[in-house]
XYZ file of C-alpha atoms in Angstrom:
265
model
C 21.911 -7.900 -119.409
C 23.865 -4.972 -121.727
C 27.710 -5.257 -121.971
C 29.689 -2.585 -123.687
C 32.802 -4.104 -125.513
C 35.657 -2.443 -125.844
C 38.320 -3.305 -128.277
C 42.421 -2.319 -128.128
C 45.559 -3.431 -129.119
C 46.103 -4.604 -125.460
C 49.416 -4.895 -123.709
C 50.597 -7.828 -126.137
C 49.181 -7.101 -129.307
C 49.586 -9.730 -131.998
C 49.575 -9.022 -135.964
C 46.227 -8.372 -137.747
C 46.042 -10.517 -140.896
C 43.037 -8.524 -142.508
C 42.676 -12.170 -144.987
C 41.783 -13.823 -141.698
C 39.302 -11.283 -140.680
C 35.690 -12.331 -139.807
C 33.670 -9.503 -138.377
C 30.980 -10.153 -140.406
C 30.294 -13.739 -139.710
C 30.572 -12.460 -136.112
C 28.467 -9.508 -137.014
C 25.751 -11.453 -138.879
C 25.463 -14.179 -135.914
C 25.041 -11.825 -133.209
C 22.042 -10.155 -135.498
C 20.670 -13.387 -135.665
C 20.492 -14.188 -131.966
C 18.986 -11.015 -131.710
C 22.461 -9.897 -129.265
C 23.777 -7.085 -130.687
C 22.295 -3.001 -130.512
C 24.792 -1.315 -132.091
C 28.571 -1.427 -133.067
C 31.076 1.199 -134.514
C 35.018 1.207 -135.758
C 36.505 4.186 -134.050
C 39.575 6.362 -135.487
C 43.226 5.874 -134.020
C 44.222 7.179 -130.723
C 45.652 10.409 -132.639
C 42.287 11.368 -133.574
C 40.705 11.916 -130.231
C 40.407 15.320 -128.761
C 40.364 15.241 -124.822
C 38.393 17.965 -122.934
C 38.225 19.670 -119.760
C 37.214 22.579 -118.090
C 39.181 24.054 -115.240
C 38.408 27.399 -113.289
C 35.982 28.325 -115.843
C 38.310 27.326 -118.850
C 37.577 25.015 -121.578
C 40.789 22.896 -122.160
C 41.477 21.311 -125.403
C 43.657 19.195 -126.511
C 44.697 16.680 -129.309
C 44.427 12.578 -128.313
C 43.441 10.796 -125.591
C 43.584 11.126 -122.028
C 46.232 8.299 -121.824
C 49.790 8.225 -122.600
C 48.932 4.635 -122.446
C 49.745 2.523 -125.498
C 46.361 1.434 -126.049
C 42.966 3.377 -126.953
C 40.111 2.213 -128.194
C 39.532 1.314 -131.892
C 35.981 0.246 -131.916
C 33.203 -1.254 -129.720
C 29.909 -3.203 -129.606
C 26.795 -2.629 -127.111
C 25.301 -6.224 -126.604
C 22.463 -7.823 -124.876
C 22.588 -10.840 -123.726
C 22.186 -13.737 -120.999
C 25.084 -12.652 -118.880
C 28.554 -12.514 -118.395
C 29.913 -16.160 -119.387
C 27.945 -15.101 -122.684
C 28.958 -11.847 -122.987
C 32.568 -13.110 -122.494
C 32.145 -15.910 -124.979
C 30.784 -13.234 -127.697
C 33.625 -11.079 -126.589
C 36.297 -14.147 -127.714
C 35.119 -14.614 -131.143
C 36.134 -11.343 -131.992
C 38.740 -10.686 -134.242
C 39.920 -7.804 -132.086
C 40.730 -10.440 -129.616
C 43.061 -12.491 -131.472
C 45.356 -9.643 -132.176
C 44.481 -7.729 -129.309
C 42.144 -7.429 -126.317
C 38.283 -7.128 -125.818
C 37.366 -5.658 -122.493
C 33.320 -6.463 -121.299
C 32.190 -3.814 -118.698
C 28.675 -4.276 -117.859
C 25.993 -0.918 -117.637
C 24.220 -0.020 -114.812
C 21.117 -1.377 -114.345
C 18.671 1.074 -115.955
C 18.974 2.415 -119.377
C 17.729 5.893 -119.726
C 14.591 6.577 -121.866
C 14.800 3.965 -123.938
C 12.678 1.109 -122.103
C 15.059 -1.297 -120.941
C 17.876 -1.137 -123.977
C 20.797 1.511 -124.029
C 20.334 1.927 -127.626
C 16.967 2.068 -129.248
C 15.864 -0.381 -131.446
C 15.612 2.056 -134.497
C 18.464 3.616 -133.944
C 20.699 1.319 -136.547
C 18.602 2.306 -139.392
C 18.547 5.573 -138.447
C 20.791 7.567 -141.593
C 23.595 10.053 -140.350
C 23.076 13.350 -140.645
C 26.263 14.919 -139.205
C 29.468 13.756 -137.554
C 29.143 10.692 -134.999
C 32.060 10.674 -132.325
C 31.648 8.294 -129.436
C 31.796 10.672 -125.833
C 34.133 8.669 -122.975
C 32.880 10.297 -119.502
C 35.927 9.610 -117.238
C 36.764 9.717 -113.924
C 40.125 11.482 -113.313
C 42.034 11.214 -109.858
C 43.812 14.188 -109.664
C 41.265 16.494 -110.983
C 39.123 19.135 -108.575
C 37.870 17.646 -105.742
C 33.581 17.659 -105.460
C 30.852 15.900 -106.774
C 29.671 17.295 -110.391
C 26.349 18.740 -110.660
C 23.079 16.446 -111.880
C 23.942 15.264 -115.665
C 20.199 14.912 -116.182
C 19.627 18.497 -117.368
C 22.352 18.174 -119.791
C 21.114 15.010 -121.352
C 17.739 16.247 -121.628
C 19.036 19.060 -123.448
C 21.137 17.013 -125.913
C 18.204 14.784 -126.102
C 15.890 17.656 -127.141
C 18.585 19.084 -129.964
C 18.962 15.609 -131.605
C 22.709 15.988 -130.212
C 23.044 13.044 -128.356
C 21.674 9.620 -129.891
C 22.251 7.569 -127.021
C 24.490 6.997 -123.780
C 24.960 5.132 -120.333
C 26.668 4.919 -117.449
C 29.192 1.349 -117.030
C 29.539 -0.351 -114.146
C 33.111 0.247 -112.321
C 36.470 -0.799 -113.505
C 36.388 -3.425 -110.701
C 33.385 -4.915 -112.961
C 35.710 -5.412 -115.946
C 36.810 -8.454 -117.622
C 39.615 -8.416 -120.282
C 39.534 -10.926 -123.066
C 42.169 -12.349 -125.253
C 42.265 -15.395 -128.054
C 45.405 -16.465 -128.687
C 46.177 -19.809 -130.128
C 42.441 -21.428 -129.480
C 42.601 -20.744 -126.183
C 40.364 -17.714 -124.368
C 42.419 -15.518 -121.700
C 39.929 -13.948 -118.921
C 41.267 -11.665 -116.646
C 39.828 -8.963 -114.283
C 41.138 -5.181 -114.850
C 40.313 -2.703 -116.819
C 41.853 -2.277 -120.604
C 43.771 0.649 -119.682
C 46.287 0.913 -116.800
C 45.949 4.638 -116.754
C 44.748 6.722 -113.536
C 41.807 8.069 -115.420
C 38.835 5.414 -116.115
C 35.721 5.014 -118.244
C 32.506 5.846 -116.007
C 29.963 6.251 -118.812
C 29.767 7.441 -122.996
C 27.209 9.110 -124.948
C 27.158 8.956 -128.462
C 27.171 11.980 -130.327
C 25.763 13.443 -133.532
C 27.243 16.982 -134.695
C 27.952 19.496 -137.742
C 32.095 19.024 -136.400
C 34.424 18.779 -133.909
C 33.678 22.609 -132.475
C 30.274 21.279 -131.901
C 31.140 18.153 -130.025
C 33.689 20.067 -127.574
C 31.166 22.504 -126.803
C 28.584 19.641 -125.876
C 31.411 18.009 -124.153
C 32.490 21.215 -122.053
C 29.084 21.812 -120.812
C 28.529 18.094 -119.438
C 28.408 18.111 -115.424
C 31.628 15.961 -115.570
C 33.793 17.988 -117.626
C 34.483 19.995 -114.445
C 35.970 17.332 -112.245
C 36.972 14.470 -114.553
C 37.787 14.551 -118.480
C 35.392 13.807 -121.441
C 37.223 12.547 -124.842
C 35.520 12.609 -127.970
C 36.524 9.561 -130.361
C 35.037 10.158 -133.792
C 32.990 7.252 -135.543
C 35.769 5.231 -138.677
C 32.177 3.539 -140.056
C 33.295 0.210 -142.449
C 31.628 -2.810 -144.531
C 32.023 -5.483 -142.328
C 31.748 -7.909 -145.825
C 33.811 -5.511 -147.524
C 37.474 -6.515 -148.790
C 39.508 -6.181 -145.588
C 42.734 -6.772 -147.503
C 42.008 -3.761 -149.453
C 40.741 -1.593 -146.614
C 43.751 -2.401 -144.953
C 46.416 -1.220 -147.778
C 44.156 1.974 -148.334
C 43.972 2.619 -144.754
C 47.867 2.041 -143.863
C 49.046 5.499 -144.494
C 46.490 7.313 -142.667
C 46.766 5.347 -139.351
C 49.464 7.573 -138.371
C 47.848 10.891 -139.396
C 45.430 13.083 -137.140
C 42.180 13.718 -139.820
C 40.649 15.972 -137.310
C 40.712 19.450 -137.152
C 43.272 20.798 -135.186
C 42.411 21.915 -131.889
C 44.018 24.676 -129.429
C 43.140 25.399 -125.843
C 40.213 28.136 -125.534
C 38.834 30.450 -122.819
């Protein structure tokens, strides 16, 4: 069964100690076991770019859809036996020590791909463009209506190499939040962000730059009635020198890299 993993800084979010950081022992393991499909490091908060489009109007504009504390820095799409595993692989990451892991199953069928989400070649596949990870979410208070079938969309990203994979999750209701602290493994039932907006699905994009992704993003079905946020890929050597990467990324954790953005017509 596929689990996407989400990782945050949670409500109660401990200190990272990059010395203490073992990704890639968890990394190489879940290889081994043949478990993972595909895993990326995403940029801060400050760097995602939320879209919508209202009465004909593409609206865009600079972070996430959450005032929220937490976003998403990273996740992994796994396969495995089911949820005690997926919860147990979901623990040993280092993302749950100083924060929180949240395990939202897919929906049953994967789209295109046989019966995996991601396809097996994709992780040798080189990039050839920006990757930013698409968030499809549901928003509340936005127009009322059902949005129109995705599946001409996707078949058009599909077709211009635009969109390497994507899926649609399982309801918040499905989520589990994890948390290690102290040895011990904290399992709770809600979704990672307490916001009124909520992940329904993600595609994963490949473009020449944030214009290109908000136009892809403006003409999904869903950008109508809910809100699509693109999240770019922060790629990293799992067996790299995390003390290192840590100092040389401090001072741009702050910063927005991306382009700036304005609201268009």
């Amino acid at each position: 069964m596929e689990y996407l993993l989400l990782y945050s800084d949670g409500a109660d979010p401990q200190p990272y100690d990059p010395a203490e950081d073992n990704i890639a022992e968890w990394v190489d393991d879940l290889i081994a076991r043949g478990i993972s499909e595909y895993g990326e490091r995403l940029r801060p908060g400050q760097d995602a770019t939320t879209v919508r489009v209202r009465d004909g109007r593409v609206l865009v504009t600079e972070g996430p859809y959450t005032e929220a504390k937490e976003w998403v820095g990273g996740f992994d799409i796994i396969d495995c036996a089911d949820l005690d595993e997926a919860i147990e692989i979901a623990s040993r990451h280092p993302a749950a020590r100083s924060g929180t892991a949240e395990v939202r199953p897919f929906m049953a069928s994967a789209d295109g791909h046989g019966s995996r989400v991601v396809p097996r070649s994709f992780p040798e596949r080189p990039t050839n463009g920006q990757r930013y990870l698409m968030f499809v979410c549901v928003d509340p208070s936005g127009p009322s209506g059902e949005p129109s079938d995705p599946e001409p969309w996707v078949e058009e990203m599909d077709g211009r190499g635009v969109r390497l994979f994507g899926q649609v999750l399982r309801p918040p209701e499905d989520a589990v939040l994890i948390q290690s602290r102290n040895g011990r493994t904290l399992v709770t039932d809600a979704p990672l962000s307490e916001a009124k907006e909520w992940i329904a699905g993600l595609d994963f994009l490949e473009v020449s730059g944030l214009d290109e992704a908000v136009q892809v993003a403006a003409a999904h079905p869903m950008a109508s009635v809910g809100t699509m946020v693109l999240s770019p890929a922060w790629p990293f050597d799992p067996a790299g020198d995390h003390v290192a990467r840590a100092a040389r990324e401090a001072g741009e954790r702050d910063l927005r890299t991306e382009p700036a953005v304005e609201t268009v017509s």
